[in-house]
Amino acid sequence: MFLKQAKRHAKIIIVALSILFLIAILNTDLSPDLYFIHWKPLENISCHYLEAEDVLPSADKVKFSSKSIFFHETSCKGGLDARQACAVESTARSHPDWEINVLFTAPATKDTLINNSVLLGQFQNVNFYRIHVVKYAEDTPLKKFVARGALNRTRWRISHASDVLRYLSLYKWGGVYLDLDVVVAKPLGSLVKNWAARESGIAVAAGAMAFSDDKVGRQVAEAAIRDIKWNYRGDVWGHNGPGVITRVLKNMCSTTDVWKMTTATCHGFEVYGPEYFYPIEWQKAHVYFERGHIDLDKAYVYHVWNHFSQHFKIQRGSPYDTLAKTFCPTAYSIFVDEFGRL
């Protein structure tokens, strides 16, 4: 009887210790994906860690100019699709004296690279590079965070890799970051040196940001990297993107009201209104792709919310069709069946 009770108690202790051990592991950068398991298969980003067959120069040790605009392609397709090519072309056309850097986290394939080079080769300010994520994070506060596989600890590996890398690039070099689902209509050089923009009344967005190499830009960049290091979460969609810049500015500007964030309250950092970068909110993203006209003359950038709109077909005569024809005419002519022309 005593022996049975001892065995039962031993089993209980082993189970309890196993649970505690699992909880401890899940709260470190060594965490497996156990608590992210759900019915959808997780995105495969093993391409981020491949080093063979690179056809692009490495960005890991490049020193970029502070007059740089960064795009990050974090899927494994090895090239740019129509919307992404339009984003890069529209930016290159409106910023001829800036470096436009497209950073791939996966090896680019020769075929897609040739296609993109034909499209964007006319712009001498467009550069393609390969990022090796572990090496790219070296000599930064996120070195161990990335090396220990934190970018795998999420349900949205492609998006959250992009979230982390945008702040990492701005921390390392300064400059401007843009999402690859934008159309750029006006030069951004006329804006203040350090800025982001509200996407709503409760959040500052991370789809377009500028952190310069001055004191204000360094302060925001360093605070963003610290926030990622200590507050990263893989179970909340926007936590590591807009969540980071929103939390940083709430602290820096001493207000939780994003409408009160100005250069005056934020010590020189500007938070622009959504009409300049996000004139159509994500809930109405379909408006970009349906036939009709929208009067959005204030916008510097049109963000088309690809996460929500990627399956929408672009109708001829739609706002996005008109934007593409106007601001990325080369992509518009090459990707005939993608811009509402059939």
Tab-separated table of N, CA and C in Angstrom, residues 88-198:
chain	number	residue	atom	x	y	z
A	88	VAL	N	8.163	49.290	-55.449
A	88	VAL	CA	9.569	49.669	-55.626
A	88	VAL	C	9.706	50.691	-56.748
A	89	GLU	N	9.021	50.454	-57.871
A	89	GLU	CA	9.127	51.385	-58.998
A	89	GLU	C	8.599	52.774	-58.637
A	90	SER	N	7.435	52.840	-57.998
A	90	SER	CA	6.871	54.143	-57.647
A	90	SER	C	7.778	54.899	-56.683
A	91	THR	N	8.456	54.167	-55.812
A	91	THR	CA	9.392	54.799	-54.877
A	91	THR	C	10.635	55.285	-55.597
A	92	ALA	N	11.155	54.470	-56.512
A	92	ALA	CA	12.356	54.853	-57.262
A	92	ALA	C	12.096	56.081	-58.127
A	93	ARG	N	10.931	56.130	-58.750
A	93	ARG	CA	10.599	57.265	-59.619
A	93	ARG	C	10.493	58.568	-58.829
A	94	SER	N	9.947	58.502	-57.643
A	94	SER	CA	9.736	59.716	-56.849
A	94	SER	C	10.940	60.085	-55.986
A	95	HIS	N	11.971	59.223	-55.965
A	95	HIS	CA	13.153	59.482	-55.132
A	95	HIS	C	14.435	59.177	-55.909
A	96	PRO	N	14.694	59.881	-56.993
A	96	PRO	CA	15.865	59.560	-57.821
A	96	PRO	C	17.204	59.748	-57.121
A	97	ASP	N	17.244	60.558	-56.066
A	97	ASP	CA	18.512	60.797	-55.366
A	97	ASP	C	18.611	60.025	-54.055
A	98	TRP	N	17.737	59.029	-53.876
A	98	TRP	CA	17.798	58.145	-52.717
A	98	TRP	C	18.215	56.745	-53.155
A	99	GLU	N	18.769	55.980	-52.225
A	99	GLU	CA	19.037	54.561	-52.470
A	99	GLU	C	17.793	53.757	-52.108
A	100	ILE	N	17.296	52.991	-53.048
A	100	ILE	CA	16.139	52.134	-52.809
A	100	ILE	C	16.659	50.710	-52.660
A	101	ASN	N	16.610	50.169	-51.450
A	101	ASN	CA	17.207	48.876	-51.143
A	101	ASN	C	16.136	47.831	-50.859
A	102	VAL	N	16.106	46.796	-51.691
A	102	VAL	CA	15.159	45.696	-51.534
A	102	VAL	C	15.926	44.525	-50.947
A	103	LEU	N	15.582	44.158	-49.716
A	103	LEU	CA	16.325	43.138	-48.978
A	103	LEU	C	15.506	41.852	-48.905
A	104	PHE	N	16.061	40.769	-49.451
A	104	PHE	CA	15.409	39.461	-49.461
A	104	PHE	C	15.971	38.607	-48.332
A	105	THR	N	15.104	37.938	-47.588
A	105	THR	CA	15.573	37.034	-46.535
A	105	THR	C	15.771	35.617	-47.050
A	106	ALA	N	15.419	35.372	-48.308
A	106	ALA	CA	15.579	34.049	-48.918
A	106	ALA	C	16.423	34.186	-50.174
A	107	PRO	N	17.057	33.091	-50.613
A	107	PRO	CA	17.790	33.161	-51.881
A	107	PRO	C	16.857	33.550	-53.022
A	108	ALA	N	17.269	34.496	-53.835
A	108	ALA	CA	16.494	34.855	-55.020
A	108	ALA	C	16.818	33.869	-56.131
A	109	THR	N	15.823	33.487	-56.898
A	109	THR	CA	16.057	32.577	-58.011
A	109	THR	C	16.506	33.372	-59.229
A	110	LYS	N	17.256	32.738	-60.106
A	110	LYS	CA	17.782	33.445	-61.279
A	110	LYS	C	16.659	33.970	-62.167
A	111	ASP	N	15.598	33.169	-62.342
A	111	ASP	CA	14.506	33.579	-63.222
A	111	ASP	C	13.803	34.821	-62.698
A	112	THR	N	13.456	34.800	-61.397
A	112	THR	CA	12.742	35.951	-60.846
A	112	THR	C	13.656	37.165	-60.771
A	113	LEU	N	14.936	36.939	-60.526
A	113	LEU	CA	15.869	38.061	-60.479
A	113	LEU	C	15.987	38.711	-61.848
A	114	ILE	N	16.027	37.901	-62.908
A	114	ILE	CA	16.088	38.440	-64.269
A	114	ILE	C	14.841	39.271	-64.549
A	115	ASN	N	13.665	38.734	-64.186
A	115	ASN	CA	12.418	39.462	-64.406
A	115	ASN	C	12.419	40.800	-63.672
A	116	ASN	N	12.841	40.780	-62.411
A	116	ASN	CA	12.868	42.016	-61.635
A	116	ASN	C	13.917	42.990	-62.162
A	117	SER	N	15.029	42.451	-62.657
A	117	SER	CA	16.085	43.315	-63.188
A	117	SER	C	15.632	44.000	-64.471
A	118	VAL	N	14.887	43.266	-65.309
A	118	VAL	CA	14.349	43.865	-66.529
A	118	VAL	C	13.398	45.001	-66.173
A	119	LEU	N	12.583	44.754	-65.159
A	119	LEU	CA	11.593	45.744	-64.737
A	119	LEU	C	12.240	46.953	-64.074
A	120	LEU	N	13.152	46.699	-63.140
A	120	LEU	CA	13.677	47.781	-62.298
A	120	LEU	C	15.093	48.201	-62.665
A	121	GLY	N	15.686	47.523	-63.664
A	121	GLY	CA	17.051	47.835	-64.056
A	121	GLY	C	17.217	49.233	-64.616
A	122	GLN	N	16.129	49.841	-65.065
A	122	GLN	CA	16.203	51.199	-65.604
A	122	GLN	C	16.451	52.228	-64.510
A	123	PHE	N	16.277	51.822	-63.254
A	123	PHE	CA	16.468	52.735	-62.133
A	123	PHE	C	17.798	52.404	-61.444
A	124	GLN	N	18.777	53.272	-61.629
A	124	GLN	CA	20.103	52.995	-61.083
A	124	GLN	C	20.156	53.110	-59.570
A	125	ASN	N	19.090	53.659	-58.987
A	125	ASN	CA	19.081	53.795	-57.529
A	125	ASN	C	18.410	52.607	-56.829
A	126	VAL	N	18.002	51.573	-57.575
A	126	VAL	CA	17.384	50.386	-56.980
A	126	VAL	C	18.441	49.291	-56.822
A	127	ASN	N	18.561	48.781	-55.603
A	127	ASN	CA	19.545	47.734	-55.302
A	127	ASN	C	18.855	46.536	-54.670
A	128	PHE	N	19.256	45.325	-55.098
A	128	PHE	CA	18.757	44.089	-54.507
A	128	PHE	C	19.860	43.468	-53.650
A	129	TYR	N	19.490	43.054	-52.430
A	129	TYR	CA	20.447	42.412	-51.530
A	129	TYR	C	19.794	41.199	-50.873
A	130	ARG	N	20.657	40.318	-50.364
A	130	ARG	CA	20.200	39.177	-49.584
A	130	ARG	C	20.553	39.410	-48.124
A	131	ILE	N	19.597	39.169	-47.243
A	131	ILE	CA	19.827	39.199	-45.796
A	131	ILE	C	19.949	37.770	-45.287
A	132	HIS	N	20.972	37.492	-44.502
A	132	HIS	CA	21.035	36.273	-43.699
A	132	HIS	C	20.672	36.710	-42.284
A	133	VAL	N	19.494	36.355	-41.827
A	133	VAL	CA	18.908	37.018	-40.666
A	133	VAL	C	19.791	36.946	-39.416
A	134	VAL	N	20.456	35.817	-39.207
A	134	VAL	CA	21.302	35.688	-38.012
A	134	VAL	C	22.483	36.649	-38.104
A	135	LYS	N	23.128	36.682	-39.243
A	135	LYS	CA	24.274	37.577	-39.425
A	135	LYS	C	23.845	39.042	-39.402
A	136	TYR	N	22.677	39.317	-39.944
A	136	TYR	CA	22.199	40.701	-40.013
A	136	TYR	C	21.957	41.281	-38.621
A	137	ALA	N	21.644	40.404	-37.672
A	137	ALA	CA	21.374	40.852	-36.303
A	137	ALA	C	22.631	40.931	-35.444
A	138	GLU	N	23.751	40.456	-35.970
A	138	GLU	CA	25.000	40.523	-35.201
A	138	GLU	C	25.359	41.974	-34.906
A	139	ASP	N	26.026	42.167	-33.788
A	139	ASP	CA	26.438	43.505	-33.343
A	139	ASP	C	25.240	44.413	-33.064
A	140	THR	N	24.106	43.798	-32.730
A	140	THR	CA	22.926	44.557	-32.312
A	140	THR	C	22.370	43.907	-31.044
A	141	PRO	N	21.511	44.601	-30.310
A	141	PRO	CA	20.910	44.003	-29.105
A	141	PRO	C	20.031	42.786	-29.400
A	142	LEU	N	19.699	42.537	-30.674
A	142	LEU	CA	18.850	41.395	-31.028
A	142	LEU	C	19.650	40.186	-31.502
A	143	LYS	N	20.948	40.204	-31.301
A	143	LYS	CA	21.793	39.109	-31.770
A	143	LYS	C	21.328	37.757	-31.220
A	144	LYS	N	21.220	37.632	-29.902
A	144	LYS	CA	20.810	36.360	-29.295
A	144	LYS	C	19.341	36.065	-29.589
A	145	PHE	N	18.522	37.082	-29.589
A	145	PHE	CA	17.095	36.941	-29.854
A	145	PHE	C	16.864	36.242	-31.191
A	146	VAL	N	17.579	36.691	-32.229
A	146	VAL	CA	17.416	36.099	-33.560
A	146	VAL	C	18.119	34.750	-33.641
A	147	ALA	N	19.335	34.672	-33.104
A	147	ALA	CA	20.118	33.436	-33.204
A	147	ALA	C	19.430	32.263	-32.516
A	148	ARG	N	18.660	32.529	-31.488
A	148	ARG	CA	17.985	31.464	-30.750
A	148	ARG	C	16.624	31.096	-31.344
A	149	GLY	N	16.305	31.652	-32.492
A	149	GLY	CA	15.115	31.214	-33.205
A	149	GLY	C	13.827	31.902	-32.838
A	150	ALA	N	13.890	33.116	-32.294
A	150	ALA	CA	12.668	33.804	-31.888
A	150	ALA	C	11.734	34.073	-33.067
A	151	LEU	N	12.287	34.241	-34.264
A	151	LEU	CA	11.453	34.520	-35.428
A	151	LEU	C	10.610	33.311	-35.843
A	152	ASN	N	10.931	32.148	-35.286
A	152	ASN	CA	10.119	30.956	-35.551
A	152	ASN	C	8.978	30.809	-34.555
A	153	ARG	N	9.022	31.585	-33.491
A	153	ARG	CA	8.036	31.453	-32.416
A	153	ARG	C	6.829	32.339	-32.673
A	154	THR	N	6.099	32.019	-33.695
A	154	THR	CA	4.955	32.832	-34.067
A	154	THR	C	4.058	32.063	-35.031
A	155	ARG	N	2.801	32.435	-35.070
A	155	ARG	CA	1.886	31.876	-36.054
A	155	ARG	C	2.059	32.538	-37.408
A	156	TRP	N	2.647	33.745	-37.419
A	156	TRP	CA	2.773	34.530	-38.646
A	156	TRP	C	4.253	34.786	-38.895
A	157	ARG	N	4.960	33.769	-39.287
A	157	ARG	CA	6.419	33.864	-39.364
A	157	ARG	C	6.895	34.873	-40.398
A	158	ILE	N	6.264	34.904	-41.557
A	158	ILE	CA	6.682	35.824	-42.617
A	158	ILE	C	6.448	37.271	-42.191
A	159	SER	N	5.274	37.548	-41.663
A	159	SER	CA	4.944	38.916	-41.254
A	159	SER	C	5.763	39.369	-40.055
A	160	HIS	N	5.923	38.500	-39.061
A	160	HIS	CA	6.655	38.913	-37.874
A	160	HIS	C	8.153	39.028	-38.132
A	161	ALA	N	8.673	38.257	-39.087
A	161	ALA	CA	10.068	38.456	-39.504
A	161	ALA	C	10.217	39.848	-40.119
A	162	SER	N	9.246	40.227	-40.945
A	162	SER	CA	9.263	41.571	-41.535
A	162	SER	C	9.167	42.648	-40.462
A	163	ASP	N	8.320	42.417	-39.455
A	163	ASP	CA	8.182	43.381	-38.362
A	163	ASP	C	9.513	43.628	-37.674
A	164	VAL	N	10.186	42.553	-37.316
A	164	VAL	CA	11.445	42.684	-36.583
A	164	VAL	C	12.522	43.318	-37.454
A	165	LEU	N	12.609	42.882	-38.715
A	165	LEU	CA	13.688	43.351	-39.580
A	165	LEU	C	13.554	44.827	-39.941
A	166	ARG	N	12.331	45.351	-40.030
A	166	ARG	CA	12.183	46.773	-40.357
A	166	ARG	C	12.795	47.645	-39.261
A	167	TYR	N	12.546	47.270	-37.998
A	167	TYR	CA	13.127	48.040	-36.900
A	167	TYR	C	14.632	47.821	-36.829
A	168	LEU	N	15.067	46.617	-37.169
A	168	LEU	CA	16.493	46.316	-37.136
A	168	LEU	C	17.240	47.142	-38.185
A	169	SER	N	16.688	47.241	-39.387
A	169	SER	CA	17.336	48.039	-40.436
A	169	SER	C	17.393	49.511	-40.054
A	170	LEU	N	16.297	50.039	-39.520
A	170	LEU	CA	16.294	51.448	-39.119
A	170	LEU	C	17.222	51.686	-37.929
A	171	TYR	N	17.360	50.689	-37.059
A	171	TYR	CA	18.297	50.797	-35.936
A	171	TYR	C	19.740	50.809	-36.443
A	172	LYS	N	20.033	49.946	-37.406
A	172	LYS	CA	21.401	49.808	-37.899
A	172	LYS	C	21.837	51.005	-38.746
A	173	TRP	N	20.930	51.504	-39.593
A	173	TRP	CA	21.351	52.468	-40.591
A	173	TRP	C	20.608	53.807	-40.554
A	174	GLY	N	19.406	53.831	-40.024
A	174	GLY	CA	18.567	55.001	-40.191
A	174	GLY	C	18.023	55.033	-41.611
A	175	GLY	N	17.071	55.932	-41.862
A	175	GLY	CA	16.479	56.022	-43.181
A	175	GLY	C	14.975	55.855	-43.107
A	176	VAL	N	14.399	55.352	-44.202
A	176	VAL	CA	12.952	55.177	-44.317
A	176	VAL	C	12.650	53.712	-44.566
A	177	TYR	N	11.631	53.202	-43.896
A	177	TYR	CA	11.120	51.858	-44.182
A	177	TYR	C	9.740	51.979	-44.809
A	178	LEU	N	9.481	51.159	-45.837
A	178	LEU	CA	8.161	51.077	-46.454
A	178	LEU	C	7.756	49.623	-46.631
A	179	ASP	N	6.490	49.338	-46.422
A	179	ASP	CA	5.954	48.027	-46.763
A	179	ASP	C	5.960	47.848	-48.275
A	180	LEU	N	5.914	46.593	-48.713
A	180	LEU	CA	5.910	46.301	-50.138
A	180	LEU	C	4.516	46.316	-50.759
A	181	ASP	N	3.518	46.717	-49.998
A	181	ASP	CA	2.168	46.830	-50.558
A	181	ASP	C	1.714	48.287	-50.576
A	182	VAL	N	2.594	49.156	-51.074
A	182	VAL	CA	2.290	50.577	-51.147
A	182	VAL	C	2.450	51.073	-52.580
A	183	VAL	N	1.868	52.228	-52.836
A	183	VAL	CA	2.167	53.010	-54.037
A	183	VAL	C	2.589	54.383	-53.540
A	184	VAL	N	3.786	54.819	-53.926
A	184	VAL	CA	4.316	56.096	-53.463
A	184	VAL	C	4.005	57.157	-54.501
A	185	ALA	N	3.335	58.217	-54.076
A	185	ALA	CA	2.872	59.261	-54.994
A	185	ALA	C	3.677	60.552	-54.897
A	186	LYS	N	4.329	60.789	-53.753
A	186	LYS	CA	5.062	62.039	-53.561
A	186	LYS	C	6.391	61.754	-52.880
A	187	PRO	N	7.394	62.597	-53.111
A	187	PRO	CA	8.686	62.426	-52.432
A	187	PRO	C	8.542	62.594	-50.924
A	188	LEU	N	9.216	61.740	-50.193
A	188	LEU	CA	9.136	61.772	-48.734
A	188	LEU	C	10.186	62.699	-48.121
A	189	GLY	N	11.101	63.179	-48.940
A	189	GLY	CA	12.167	64.036	-48.430
A	189	GLY	C	11.686	65.378	-47.922
A	190	SER	N	10.471	65.774	-48.305
A	190	SER	CA	9.928	67.053	-47.834
A	190	SER	C	9.369	66.963	-46.420
A	191	LEU	N	9.270	65.744	-45.893
A	191	LEU	CA	8.753	65.548	-44.532
A	191	LEU	C	9.867	65.769	-43.517
A	192	VAL	N	9.502	65.821	-42.250
A	192	VAL	CA	10.520	65.940	-41.204
A	192	VAL	C	11.375	64.686	-41.187
A	193	LYS	N	12.501	64.718	-40.467
A	193	LYS	CA	13.454	63.612	-40.509
A	193	LYS	C	12.946	62.340	-39.826
A	194	ASN	N	12.143	62.503	-38.786
A	194	ASN	CA	11.687	61.352	-38.004
A	194	ASN	C	10.170	61.347	-37.941
A	195	TRP	N	9.561	60.267	-38.420
A	195	TRP	CA	8.103	60.258	-38.480
A	195	TRP	C	7.546	58.843	-38.585
A	196	ALA	N	6.283	58.751	-38.248
A	196	ALA	CA	5.435	57.592	-38.520
A	196	ALA	C	4.051	58.185	-38.766
A	197	ALA	N	3.039	57.350	-38.886
A	197	ALA	CA	1.695	57.879	-39.141
A	197	ALA	C	0.653	57.028	-38.441
A	198	ARG	N	-0.403	57.676	-37.985
A	198	ARG	CA	-1.523	56.951	-37.390
A	198	ARG	C	-2.277	56.198	-38.476
